[in-house]
Amino acid sequence: MALRISMMRAAGTLKPHNVSMAASMAKRNASQATAAASNLSEQTKNDINRAAHLSNPDPAPDSATAALVNEQAPFMVKTYARPPPMFVKGEGCYLWDVENRKYLDLTAGIAVNALGHCDPEMSRLIAQQAKTLIHTSNLYHNPWTGALSQLLIEKTLDSGSMQTASSVFICNSGSEANEAAIKFARKSGKVIDPSGAKHEIVSFQNSFHGRTMGSLSATPNPKYQKPFAPMLPGFRYGTYNDVNAIKDLVTENTCGVIVEPIQGEGGVIVATEEFLTALAARCREVGAVLIYDEIQCGLSRTGTFWAHATLPKEAHPDIITTAKALGNGFPIGATIVSKDVAEKIKVGDHGTTFGGNPLACRLGHYIASRLSEKELQEGVLAKAQIFRKHFEKLRAQFPGFITEIRGRGLLLGLQMSQDPAPIVTAARERGLLVITAGTNTLRFVPPLTITEEQIEEGMTILEEAIKVVATPGEEPQGVQVSGEVDSPN
């Protein structure tokens, strides 16, 4: 009714003399706009023209997004550099921002949303469990901590992965999972050698294990370590995939070795079978605990439940750490240990207040079950081949830009000859989200549920984005954010 009255009032004002005056004013305004436009530089005209053809230009300084960001920014510690869009909705492989613009997401929250955004069954379980029981602390039993632990052991064994997997410590994040692994390795060293000499932890250059002080001490990257130096004592660093250096690196004083089967943040670099087999053999020789950090590469992202499942049994670890996809966006992590390690851990050696809560563990149980399905894993391998086919085409099309294709499954990287930040920006302006890793690496970690049609859509946009950067005189219009890093876990 109100809308009809407003329309009637508006129509009543359109009398002949008013229409004539409106037409005259419109002509005058158009003339002024034309004159103003003619005074613009050619560069500005070109910029306006290009921006007008972008499907997802960055929100303007006077947009609703900018107003909200500027209002909230003073209250947030400045630990992140973010591009301008603010996301408010997700479904499957897509995100929508405040301006209601749609983006195809090939980042999956940095390899977290393996089942896509807002999986319907996950949403149902959250609501149901939230009405039943959310938290009790580890002072008491709840049915879901044990159920998830049992499932992780069963799926690990069934998948042909770590055959000594025996028990699980549930926590809240990847960094916490690695902290537990480091502590368990230290405790194992003390049991073997009560003198305390067997306390050293070995990790590798370009690795990323987290931001808490223990996991940070195992992450030998000056960008992360320098502001918080000195690191914890007892950490040694080696060269990834250097088989010949293993004997001198891992010694009788080594209690644990932590390594990623695929370095994600380090540039999507895959460990060789020879390296991991030799590393495992040396750990057995000196009695050190071998830890595989599968936080990013595990839970079927490579097409097998754990990335190391393709290795011979003698290369299997004593501990697996996981998080990210285990919660599909809900905070949870886990440290899976062998019987030999578990026997050395006693009541009170480690703990957590929130870890293992019924809500997180019920979700983890559902997600781990889904991610262990053979059909899903076969789909990952098939989709990886589609990505690689497109990457090969792009490398042939832009030989000066793409130097190498890396990764396994749906943890993939394009090694670029220059900083890929402009490509990330150009892709975002066209509705595609991708991220970087290491030095000049474009990283692709989409939801494992992505369809072939969505891959085709993403690769079409990526080709256009690279073309913009590769064309002299062309450049992205949006904000370029360099130095992207993995989540703080």
Short mmCIF file of C-alpha atoms in Angstrom, two decimals:
data_model
loop_
_atom_site.label_atom_id
_atom_site.label_comp_id
_atom_site.label_asym_id
_atom_site.label_seq_id
_atom_site.Cartn_x
_atom_site.Cartn_y
_atom_site.Cartn_z
CA MET A 1 0.00 0.00 0.00
CA ALA A 2 2.78 2.44 1.00
CA LEU A 3 4.66 1.62 -2.19
CA ARG A 4 1.57 2.34 -4.35
CA ILE A 5 0.97 5.69 -2.61
CA SER A 6 4.61 6.70 -3.15
CA MET A 7 4.36 5.84 -6.83
CA MET A 8 1.11 7.82 -7.17
CA ARG A 9 2.70 10.85 -5.50
CA ALA A 10 5.70 10.61 -7.79
CA ALA A 11 3.42 10.39 -10.85
CA GLY A 12 1.45 13.43 -9.68
CA THR A 13 4.54 15.59 -9.73
CA LEU A 14 5.23 14.80 -13.39
CA LYS A 15 3.10 17.65 -14.83
CA PRO A 16 4.00 19.06 -18.28
CA HIS A 17 5.99 22.05 -17.00
CA ASN A 18 7.81 19.82 -14.46
CA VAL A 19 8.71 17.35 -17.20
CA SER A 20 10.05 20.21 -19.33
CA MET A 21 12.16 21.52 -16.45
CA ALA A 22 13.46 18.01 -15.69
CA ALA A 23 14.46 17.47 -19.31
CA SER A 24 16.28 20.80 -19.37
CA MET A 25 18.17 19.97 -16.18
CA ALA A 26 19.08 16.52 -17.52
CA LYS A 27 20.54 18.05 -20.69
CA ARG A 28 22.52 20.55 -18.65
CA ASN A 29 23.88 17.81 -16.31
CA ALA A 30 24.77 15.59 -19.26
CA SER A 31 26.62 18.48 -20.88
CA GLN A 32 28.54 19.14 -17.66
CA ALA A 33 29.40 15.41 -17.29
CA THR A 34 30.66 15.30 -20.86
CA ALA A 35 32.81 18.36 -20.28
CA ALA A 36 34.20 16.90 -17.05
CA ALA A 37 34.95 13.59 -18.76
CA SER A 38 36.81 15.34 -21.56
CA ASN A 39 39.18 16.85 -18.98
CA LEU A 40 40.20 13.43 -17.62
CA SER A 41 43.59 12.05 -18.59
CA GLU A 42 43.71 9.10 -20.96
CA GLN A 43 45.11 6.93 -18.15
CA THR A 44 42.17 7.80 -15.88
CA LYS A 45 39.68 7.14 -18.68
CA ASN A 46 41.28 3.75 -19.31
CA ASP A 47 41.21 2.92 -15.61
CA ILE A 48 37.50 3.81 -15.37
CA ASN A 49 36.74 1.79 -18.48
CA ARG A 50 38.60 -1.27 -17.19
CA ALA A 51 36.97 -1.04 -13.76
CA ALA A 52 33.54 -0.86 -15.38
CA HIS A 53 34.21 -4.22 -17.03
CA LEU A 54 35.26 -5.98 -13.80
CA SER A 55 32.69 -8.27 -12.22
CA ASN A 56 34.14 -7.94 -8.72
CA PRO A 57 36.07 -4.68 -8.33
CA ASP A 58 37.37 -4.04 -4.82
CA PRO A 59 34.84 -2.15 -2.66
CA ALA A 60 35.20 1.62 -3.03
CA PRO A 61 36.45 3.79 -0.13
CA ASP A 62 32.87 5.07 0.38
CA SER A 63 31.27 1.59 0.23
CA ALA A 64 29.40 -0.19 3.01
CA THR A 65 32.31 -2.62 3.24
CA ALA A 66 34.89 0.13 3.78
CA ALA A 67 32.71 1.81 6.39
CA LEU A 68 32.41 -1.42 8.37
CA VAL A 69 36.12 -2.27 8.07
CA ASN A 70 37.15 1.22 9.15
CA GLU A 71 34.75 1.15 12.09
CA GLN A 72 36.08 -2.17 13.40
CA ALA A 73 39.80 -1.86 12.58
CA PRO A 74 40.81 0.20 15.66
CA PHE A 75 39.68 -2.63 17.93
CA MET A 76 41.67 -5.41 16.20
CA VAL A 77 45.35 -6.20 16.68
CA LYS A 78 47.02 -5.60 13.32
CA THR A 79 48.35 -9.11 12.72
CA TYR A 80 46.89 -9.53 9.22
CA ALA A 81 47.03 -7.78 5.85
CA ARG A 82 43.70 -8.33 4.13
CA PRO A 83 42.33 -7.28 0.72
CA PRO A 84 39.27 -4.97 0.79
CA PRO A 85 36.31 -7.42 0.36
CA MET A 86 34.48 -8.64 3.45
CA PHE A 87 32.78 -12.02 3.14
CA VAL A 88 29.42 -12.63 4.77
CA LYS A 89 28.12 -15.85 3.19
CA GLY A 90 29.44 -19.13 1.83
CA GLU A 91 27.95 -22.12 0.07
CA GLY A 92 29.90 -24.98 -1.46
CA CYS A 93 32.79 -23.52 -3.46
CA TYR A 94 31.45 -19.95 -3.46
CA LEU A 95 31.65 -16.91 -1.19
CA TRP A 96 29.63 -13.67 -1.23
CA ASP A 97 30.84 -10.30 0.06
CA VAL A 98 29.00 -7.42 1.72
CA GLU A 99 28.30 -5.95 -1.73
CA ASN A 100 26.64 -9.31 -2.66
CA ARG A 101 29.33 -10.18 -5.20
CA LYS A 102 30.02 -13.86 -5.78
CA TYR A 103 33.51 -15.42 -5.75
CA LEU A 104 34.72 -18.90 -6.71
CA ASP A 105 36.95 -19.95 -3.80
CA LEU A 106 40.04 -22.01 -4.64
CA THR A 107 41.54 -21.36 -1.18
CA ALA A 108 39.02 -23.24 1.02
CA GLY A 109 40.06 -21.14 4.01
CA ILE A 110 43.68 -22.31 3.39
CA ALA A 111 42.91 -26.01 2.86
CA VAL A 112 40.33 -26.08 5.65
CA ASN A 113 36.90 -26.27 4.00
CA ALA A 114 37.47 -29.64 2.33
CA LEU A 115 33.70 -30.24 2.15
CA GLY A 116 33.04 -26.69 0.99
CA HIS A 117 31.43 -23.81 2.83
CA CYS A 118 28.44 -24.48 5.09
CA ASP A 119 28.09 -28.19 4.39
CA PRO A 120 24.38 -28.89 5.08
CA GLU A 121 24.89 -31.95 7.28
CA MET A 122 27.61 -30.20 9.26
CA SER A 123 25.27 -27.24 9.84
CA ARG A 124 22.55 -29.64 11.03
CA LEU A 125 24.92 -31.39 13.44
CA ILE A 126 26.13 -28.07 14.88
CA ALA A 127 22.57 -27.05 15.68
CA GLN A 128 21.68 -30.45 17.10
CA GLN A 129 24.77 -30.84 19.29
CA ALA A 130 24.58 -27.22 20.46
CA LYS A 131 21.17 -28.07 21.91
CA THR A 132 22.54 -31.20 23.60
CA LEU A 133 26.04 -30.57 25.03
CA ILE A 134 28.84 -28.26 23.96
CA HIS A 135 31.54 -28.41 26.65
CA THR A 136 32.38 -30.18 29.90
CA SER A 137 36.21 -29.95 29.99
CA ASN A 138 38.45 -33.00 30.22
CA LEU A 139 37.62 -33.43 33.89
CA TYR A 140 34.78 -35.67 32.67
CA HIS A 141 34.05 -38.22 29.97
CA ASN A 142 31.93 -37.42 26.92
CA PRO A 143 31.00 -39.88 24.15
CA TRP A 144 32.46 -37.99 21.19
CA THR A 145 36.15 -37.58 22.16
CA GLY A 146 36.59 -41.34 22.26
CA ALA A 147 34.44 -41.92 19.18
CA LEU A 148 36.54 -39.54 17.07
CA SER A 149 39.80 -40.99 18.42
CA GLN A 150 38.69 -44.52 17.55
CA LEU A 151 37.58 -43.46 14.08
CA LEU A 152 40.90 -41.73 13.31
CA ILE A 153 42.84 -44.85 14.32
CA GLU A 154 40.58 -47.16 12.30
CA LYS A 155 40.67 -44.98 9.19
CA THR A 156 44.44 -44.58 9.47
CA LEU A 157 44.97 -48.33 9.63
CA ASP A 158 42.38 -49.10 6.94
CA SER A 159 44.00 -46.60 4.57
CA GLY A 160 47.37 -48.33 4.69
CA SER A 161 48.89 -45.39 6.54
CA MET A 162 50.84 -45.40 9.83
CA GLN A 163 50.45 -49.04 10.89
CA THR A 164 51.55 -48.39 14.47
CA ALA A 165 48.77 -45.83 15.10
CA SER A 166 47.39 -46.52 18.54
CA SER A 167 45.81 -43.51 20.26
CA VAL A 168 44.93 -39.85 19.81
CA PHE A 169 45.21 -36.55 21.68
CA ILE A 170 42.45 -34.12 20.61
CA CYS A 171 43.11 -30.38 20.75
CA ASN A 172 41.92 -27.17 19.07
CA SER A 173 44.30 -26.31 16.23
CA GLY A 174 47.25 -27.34 14.08
CA SER A 175 49.79 -25.45 16.13
CA GLU A 176 48.50 -27.15 19.28
CA ALA A 177 48.71 -30.54 17.59
CA ASN A 178 52.36 -29.86 16.76
CA GLU A 179 53.05 -28.58 20.28
CA ALA A 180 51.71 -31.87 21.63
CA ALA A 181 53.87 -33.83 19.17
CA ILE A 182 57.00 -31.88 20.18
CA LYS A 183 56.27 -32.43 23.87
CA PHE A 184 55.62 -36.14 23.32
CA ALA A 185 58.94 -36.43 21.46
CA ARG A 186 60.75 -34.65 24.30
CA LYS A 187 59.12 -36.94 26.86
CA SER A 188 60.12 -39.99 24.83
CA GLY A 189 63.71 -38.75 24.75
CA LYS A 190 63.72 -38.32 28.53
CA VAL A 191 62.39 -41.83 29.06
CA ILE A 192 65.09 -43.28 26.78
CA ASP A 193 67.84 -41.09 28.27
CA PRO A 194 67.00 -39.68 31.72
CA SER A 195 70.14 -37.49 31.59
CA GLY A 196 68.26 -35.07 29.31
CA ALA A 197 70.86 -35.18 26.54
CA LYS A 198 68.35 -36.65 24.09
CA HIS A 199 66.26 -33.48 23.70
CA GLU A 200 66.91 -32.04 20.24
CA ILE A 201 64.11 -31.51 17.72
CA VAL A 202 64.98 -31.47 14.00
CA SER A 203 62.89 -29.63 11.40
CA PHE A 204 63.57 -28.32 7.89
CA GLN A 205 64.05 -25.10 5.97
CA ASN A 206 60.88 -23.68 4.35
CA SER A 207 58.69 -25.61 6.76
CA PHE A 208 55.68 -24.17 8.57
CA HIS A 209 54.50 -25.78 11.80
CA GLY A 210 52.66 -22.97 13.58
CA ARG A 211 52.96 -19.73 15.56
CA THR A 212 53.07 -20.84 19.21
CA MET A 213 56.62 -20.80 20.62
CA GLY A 214 57.33 -24.51 20.29
CA SER A 215 55.97 -24.89 16.77
CA LEU A 216 57.48 -21.53 15.81
CA SER A 217 60.87 -22.74 17.01
CA ALA A 218 60.45 -25.61 14.53
CA THR A 219 59.66 -23.14 11.71
CA PRO A 220 63.05 -21.76 10.59
CA ASN A 221 61.80 -18.73 8.70
CA PRO A 222 63.25 -15.37 9.81
CA LYS A 223 60.02 -13.63 8.80
CA TYR A 224 58.21 -15.51 11.56
CA GLN A 225 60.97 -16.05 14.11
CA LYS A 226 62.92 -12.78 14.22
CA PRO A 227 60.27 -10.64 16.01
CA PHE A 228 60.10 -13.20 18.83
CA ALA A 229 63.71 -14.35 19.12
CA PRO A 230 65.33 -16.05 20.84
CA MET A 231 63.59 -19.31 19.98
CA LEU A 232 63.34 -22.23 22.37
CA PRO A 233 66.67 -24.07 22.72
CA GLY A 234 67.26 -27.51 21.29
CA PHE A 235 66.04 -27.06 17.71
CA ARG A 236 68.16 -27.94 14.66
CA TYR A 237 67.36 -27.25 11.02
CA GLY A 238 68.16 -29.23 7.91
CA THR A 239 67.67 -29.00 4.16
CA TYR A 240 64.46 -30.57 2.84
CA ASN A 241 65.03 -33.55 0.51
CA ASP A 242 68.77 -33.65 1.25
CA VAL A 243 69.33 -37.35 1.88
CA ASN A 244 73.09 -37.06 2.34
CA ALA A 245 72.78 -34.62 5.24
CA ILE A 246 70.44 -36.78 7.33
CA LYS A 247 73.12 -38.76 9.22
CA ASP A 248 74.86 -35.67 10.60
CA LEU A 249 71.58 -33.85 11.22
CA VAL A 250 69.76 -36.59 13.18
CA THR A 251 72.01 -37.80 16.00
CA GLU A 252 71.90 -39.71 19.27
CA ASN A 253 70.81 -36.43 20.89
CA THR A 254 67.76 -36.16 18.64
CA CYS A 255 64.48 -36.98 20.38
CA GLY A 256 62.20 -36.04 17.47
CA VAL A 257 62.07 -35.03 13.81
CA ILE A 258 59.10 -33.07 12.44
CA VAL A 259 58.54 -32.85 8.69
CA GLU A 260 55.75 -32.10 6.23
CA PRO A 261 55.33 -34.75 3.49
CA ILE A 262 54.37 -31.77 1.33
CA GLN A 263 55.48 -28.29 2.35
CA GLY A 264 52.41 -26.12 1.81
CA GLU A 265 53.37 -22.68 3.05
CA GLY A 266 56.94 -23.36 1.91
CA GLY A 267 55.91 -23.38 -1.76
CA VAL A 268 54.02 -26.67 -2.34
CA ILE A 269 57.19 -28.76 -2.36
CA VAL A 270 56.79 -32.55 -2.24
CA ALA A 271 59.21 -34.67 -0.20
CA THR A 272 60.81 -37.48 -2.18
CA GLU A 273 60.18 -41.08 -1.17
CA GLU A 274 63.93 -41.56 -0.88
CA PHE A 275 64.23 -38.67 1.57
CA LEU A 276 61.37 -39.73 3.85
CA THR A 277 62.47 -43.38 3.81
CA ALA A 278 66.03 -42.44 4.74
CA LEU A 279 64.77 -40.04 7.41
CA ALA A 280 62.59 -42.74 8.97
CA ALA A 281 65.46 -45.24 8.93
CA ARG A 282 67.76 -42.79 10.70
CA CYS A 283 65.11 -42.02 13.32
CA ARG A 284 64.74 -45.74 14.09
CA GLU A 285 68.52 -46.08 14.27
CA VAL A 286 68.94 -43.38 16.94
CA GLY A 287 65.61 -43.86 18.73
CA ALA A 288 64.04 -40.55 17.63
CA VAL A 289 60.32 -40.02 17.15
CA LEU A 290 59.34 -39.25 13.54
CA ILE A 291 56.49 -36.73 13.26
CA TYR A 292 54.61 -36.17 10.00
CA ASP A 293 52.87 -32.79 9.99
CA GLU A 294 49.88 -33.53 7.74
CA ILE A 295 47.86 -30.53 8.83
CA GLN A 296 47.59 -29.22 5.27
CA CYS A 297 48.32 -32.27 3.11
CA GLY A 298 46.36 -34.90 5.05
CA LEU A 299 42.72 -36.02 5.22
CA SER A 300 42.42 -36.98 1.53
CA ARG A 301 43.72 -33.76 0.01
CA THR A 302 46.23 -35.81 -1.99
CA GLY A 303 43.70 -38.55 -2.83
CA THR A 304 44.63 -40.85 0.05
CA PHE A 305 43.50 -40.48 3.67
CA TRP A 306 47.04 -39.45 4.67
CA ALA A 307 49.62 -38.17 2.20
CA HIS A 308 52.19 -40.71 3.44
CA ALA A 309 49.91 -43.67 2.62
CA THR A 310 51.73 -44.09 -0.71
CA LEU A 311 55.07 -44.61 1.04
CA PRO A 312 56.49 -48.01 2.04
CA LYS A 313 55.70 -49.00 5.63
CA GLU A 314 59.30 -48.44 6.71
CA ALA A 315 58.79 -44.74 5.94
CA HIS A 316 55.71 -44.39 8.15
CA PRO A 317 55.87 -42.01 11.14
CA ASP A 318 55.46 -42.47 14.88
CA ILE A 319 53.18 -39.42 15.14
CA ILE A 320 50.78 -37.72 12.71
CA THR A 321 49.48 -34.21 13.37
CA THR A 322 46.28 -32.94 11.79
CA ALA A 323 43.80 -30.05 11.98
CA LYS A 324 42.46 -27.80 9.16
CA ALA A 325 40.10 -30.12 7.23
CA LEU A 326 39.27 -32.13 10.37
CA GLY A 327 36.84 -29.38 11.43
CA ASN A 328 35.94 -27.99 7.99
CA GLY A 329 36.12 -24.55 9.60
CA PHE A 330 35.36 -25.50 13.21
CA PRO A 331 38.44 -25.35 15.49
CA ILE A 332 39.89 -28.80 16.16
CA GLY A 333 43.24 -30.58 15.91
CA ALA A 334 44.58 -34.03 16.69
CA THR A 335 47.88 -35.76 17.42
CA ILE A 336 47.90 -39.46 16.48
CA VAL A 337 50.62 -41.50 18.20
CA SER A 338 52.07 -45.00 18.09
CA LYS A 339 51.77 -47.42 20.99
CA ASP A 340 55.45 -46.93 21.79
CA VAL A 341 54.99 -43.18 22.16
CA ALA A 342 51.66 -43.48 23.99
CA GLU A 343 53.19 -45.73 26.65
CA LYS A 344 55.65 -42.99 27.57
CA ILE A 345 52.93 -40.36 28.18
CA LYS A 346 51.41 -40.32 31.66
CA VAL A 347 48.45 -38.56 33.30
CA GLY A 348 49.24 -34.86 33.74
CA ASP A 349 51.96 -34.75 31.05
CA HIS A 350 49.75 -32.68 28.74
CA GLY A 351 46.23 -31.28 28.62
CA THR A 352 43.74 -28.79 27.21
CA THR A 353 40.58 -27.12 28.44
CA PHE A 354 38.60 -26.93 25.21
CA GLY A 355 40.23 -29.75 23.24
CA GLY A 356 38.00 -32.77 22.78
CA ASN A 357 34.74 -30.96 23.49
CA PRO A 358 31.62 -32.83 22.32
CA LEU A 359 30.67 -30.32 19.63
CA ALA A 360 34.06 -30.25 17.91
CA CYS A 361 34.50 -34.01 18.15
CA ARG A 362 31.07 -34.83 16.80
CA LEU A 363 31.76 -32.60 13.80
CA GLY A 364 35.23 -34.11 13.37
CA HIS A 365 33.71 -37.61 13.43
CA TYR A 366 31.31 -36.73 10.61
CA ILE A 367 33.96 -34.93 8.56
CA ALA A 368 36.62 -37.63 8.91
CA SER A 369 34.01 -40.22 7.86
CA ARG A 370 33.14 -38.22 4.74
CA LEU A 371 36.76 -37.54 3.83
CA SER A 372 37.65 -41.23 4.09
CA GLU A 373 35.15 -42.21 1.38
CA LYS A 374 36.77 -43.89 -1.63
CA GLU A 375 34.52 -42.07 -4.08
CA LEU A 376 35.64 -38.70 -2.74
CA GLN A 377 39.32 -39.72 -2.88
CA GLU A 378 39.00 -40.97 -6.44
CA GLY A 379 37.33 -37.67 -7.32
CA VAL A 380 40.30 -35.77 -5.87
CA LEU A 381 42.70 -37.63 -8.15
CA ALA A 382 40.48 -37.09 -11.21
CA LYS A 383 40.06 -33.38 -10.50
CA ALA A 384 43.80 -33.00 -9.94
CA GLN A 385 44.36 -34.18 -13.50
CA ILE A 386 41.92 -31.57 -14.81
CA PHE A 387 43.79 -28.83 -12.94
CA ARG A 388 47.12 -30.10 -14.29
CA LYS A 389 45.80 -30.16 -17.85
CA HIS A 390 44.87 -26.49 -17.54
CA PHE A 391 48.16 -25.64 -15.83
CA GLU A 392 50.12 -27.21 -18.69
CA LYS A 393 48.09 -25.14 -21.15
CA LEU A 394 48.79 -21.96 -19.17
CA ARG A 395 52.50 -22.76 -18.94
CA ALA A 396 52.63 -23.14 -22.72
CA GLN A 397 50.65 -19.91 -23.13
CA PHE A 398 52.76 -17.90 -20.63
CA PRO A 399 56.21 -19.56 -20.68
CA GLY A 400 57.89 -16.52 -19.16
CA PHE A 401 55.58 -16.53 -16.16
CA ILE A 402 55.03 -20.18 -15.16
CA THR A 403 58.20 -22.18 -14.57
CA GLU A 404 56.96 -25.28 -12.71
CA ILE A 405 53.82 -27.19 -11.69
CA ARG A 406 54.01 -28.66 -8.19
CA GLY A 407 52.05 -30.70 -5.70
CA ARG A 408 49.81 -33.75 -5.43
CA GLY A 409 46.05 -34.19 -5.50
CA LEU A 410 44.32 -30.91 -4.75
CA LEU A 411 47.33 -29.33 -3.05
CA LEU A 412 48.86 -27.72 -6.12
CA GLY A 413 51.21 -24.87 -6.91
CA LEU A 414 52.29 -22.86 -9.91
CA GLN A 415 55.84 -21.58 -9.54
CA MET A 416 55.99 -18.13 -11.10
CA SER A 417 58.97 -16.16 -12.35
CA GLN A 418 57.84 -13.08 -10.40
CA ASP A 419 55.69 -12.03 -7.46
CA PRO A 420 52.20 -13.47 -8.13
CA ALA A 421 50.42 -10.86 -5.98
CA PRO A 422 49.17 -8.94 -9.07
CA ILE A 423 47.68 -12.17 -10.44
CA VAL A 424 45.92 -12.79 -7.12
CA THR A 425 44.45 -9.27 -7.33
CA ALA A 426 43.43 -9.54 -10.99
CA ALA A 427 41.76 -12.89 -10.28
CA ARG A 428 39.88 -11.49 -7.28
CA GLU A 429 38.58 -8.58 -9.35
CA ARG A 430 37.09 -11.15 -11.71
CA GLY A 431 35.54 -13.31 -9.01
CA LEU A 432 38.25 -15.90 -8.29
CA LEU A 433 40.09 -16.39 -4.99
CA VAL A 434 43.61 -17.87 -5.02
CA ILE A 435 46.49 -17.50 -2.57
CA THR A 436 50.28 -17.61 -2.57
CA ALA A 437 52.94 -19.68 -0.82
CA GLY A 438 56.72 -19.75 -0.44
CA THR A 439 58.57 -17.56 -2.91
CA ASN A 440 56.54 -16.62 -6.01
CA THR A 441 54.20 -19.62 -5.81
CA LEU A 442 50.48 -19.54 -6.58
CA ARG A 443 48.76 -22.09 -4.33
CA PHE A 444 45.54 -23.95 -5.15
CA VAL A 445 43.76 -25.75 -2.30
CA PRO A 446 40.06 -25.83 -3.33
CA PRO A 447 37.29 -27.71 -1.56
CA LEU A 448 37.61 -31.40 -2.40
CA THR A 449 33.97 -31.25 -3.50
CA ILE A 450 34.70 -28.83 -6.35
CA THR A 451 33.07 -29.83 -9.65
CA GLU A 452 34.64 -30.08 -13.08
CA GLU A 453 32.50 -27.15 -14.24
CA GLN A 454 33.79 -25.01 -11.36
CA ILE A 455 37.39 -25.93 -12.21
CA GLU A 456 36.76 -24.85 -15.81
CA GLU A 457 35.25 -21.59 -14.55
CA GLY A 458 38.23 -20.93 -12.31
CA MET A 459 40.81 -21.68 -14.97
CA THR A 460 39.08 -19.35 -17.44
CA ILE A 461 39.32 -16.51 -14.92
CA LEU A 462 42.91 -17.41 -14.01
CA GLU A 463 43.94 -17.26 -17.65
CA GLU A 464 42.38 -13.80 -17.97
CA ALA A 465 44.12 -12.65 -14.76
CA ILE A 466 47.55 -13.82 -15.95
CA LYS A 467 46.92 -12.20 -19.32
CA VAL A 468 46.28 -8.86 -17.61
CA VAL A 469 49.57 -9.05 -15.72
CA ALA A 470 51.49 -10.31 -18.74
CA THR A 471 50.23 -7.54 -21.06
CA PRO A 472 52.39 -4.38 -21.11
CA GLY A 473 50.42 -1.35 -19.93
CA GLU A 474 47.80 -3.51 -18.17
CA GLU A 475 47.59 -3.98 -14.43
CA PRO A 476 45.04 -4.91 -11.76
CA GLN A 477 42.90 -2.08 -10.37
CA GLY A 478 42.49 -3.46 -6.85
CA VAL A 479 44.62 -3.50 -3.73
CA GLN A 480 47.61 -5.85 -3.90
CA VAL A 481 48.38 -7.68 -0.69
CA SER A 482 51.89 -9.14 -0.62
CA GLY A 483 53.44 -11.44 1.95
CA GLU A 484 50.38 -13.60 2.52
CA VAL A 485 51.08 -16.29 5.07
CA ASP A 486 49.38 -19.38 6.34
CA SER A 487 46.84 -19.17 9.11
CA PRO A 488 48.22 -18.78 12.63
CA ASN A 489 46.91 -22.30 13.34
#
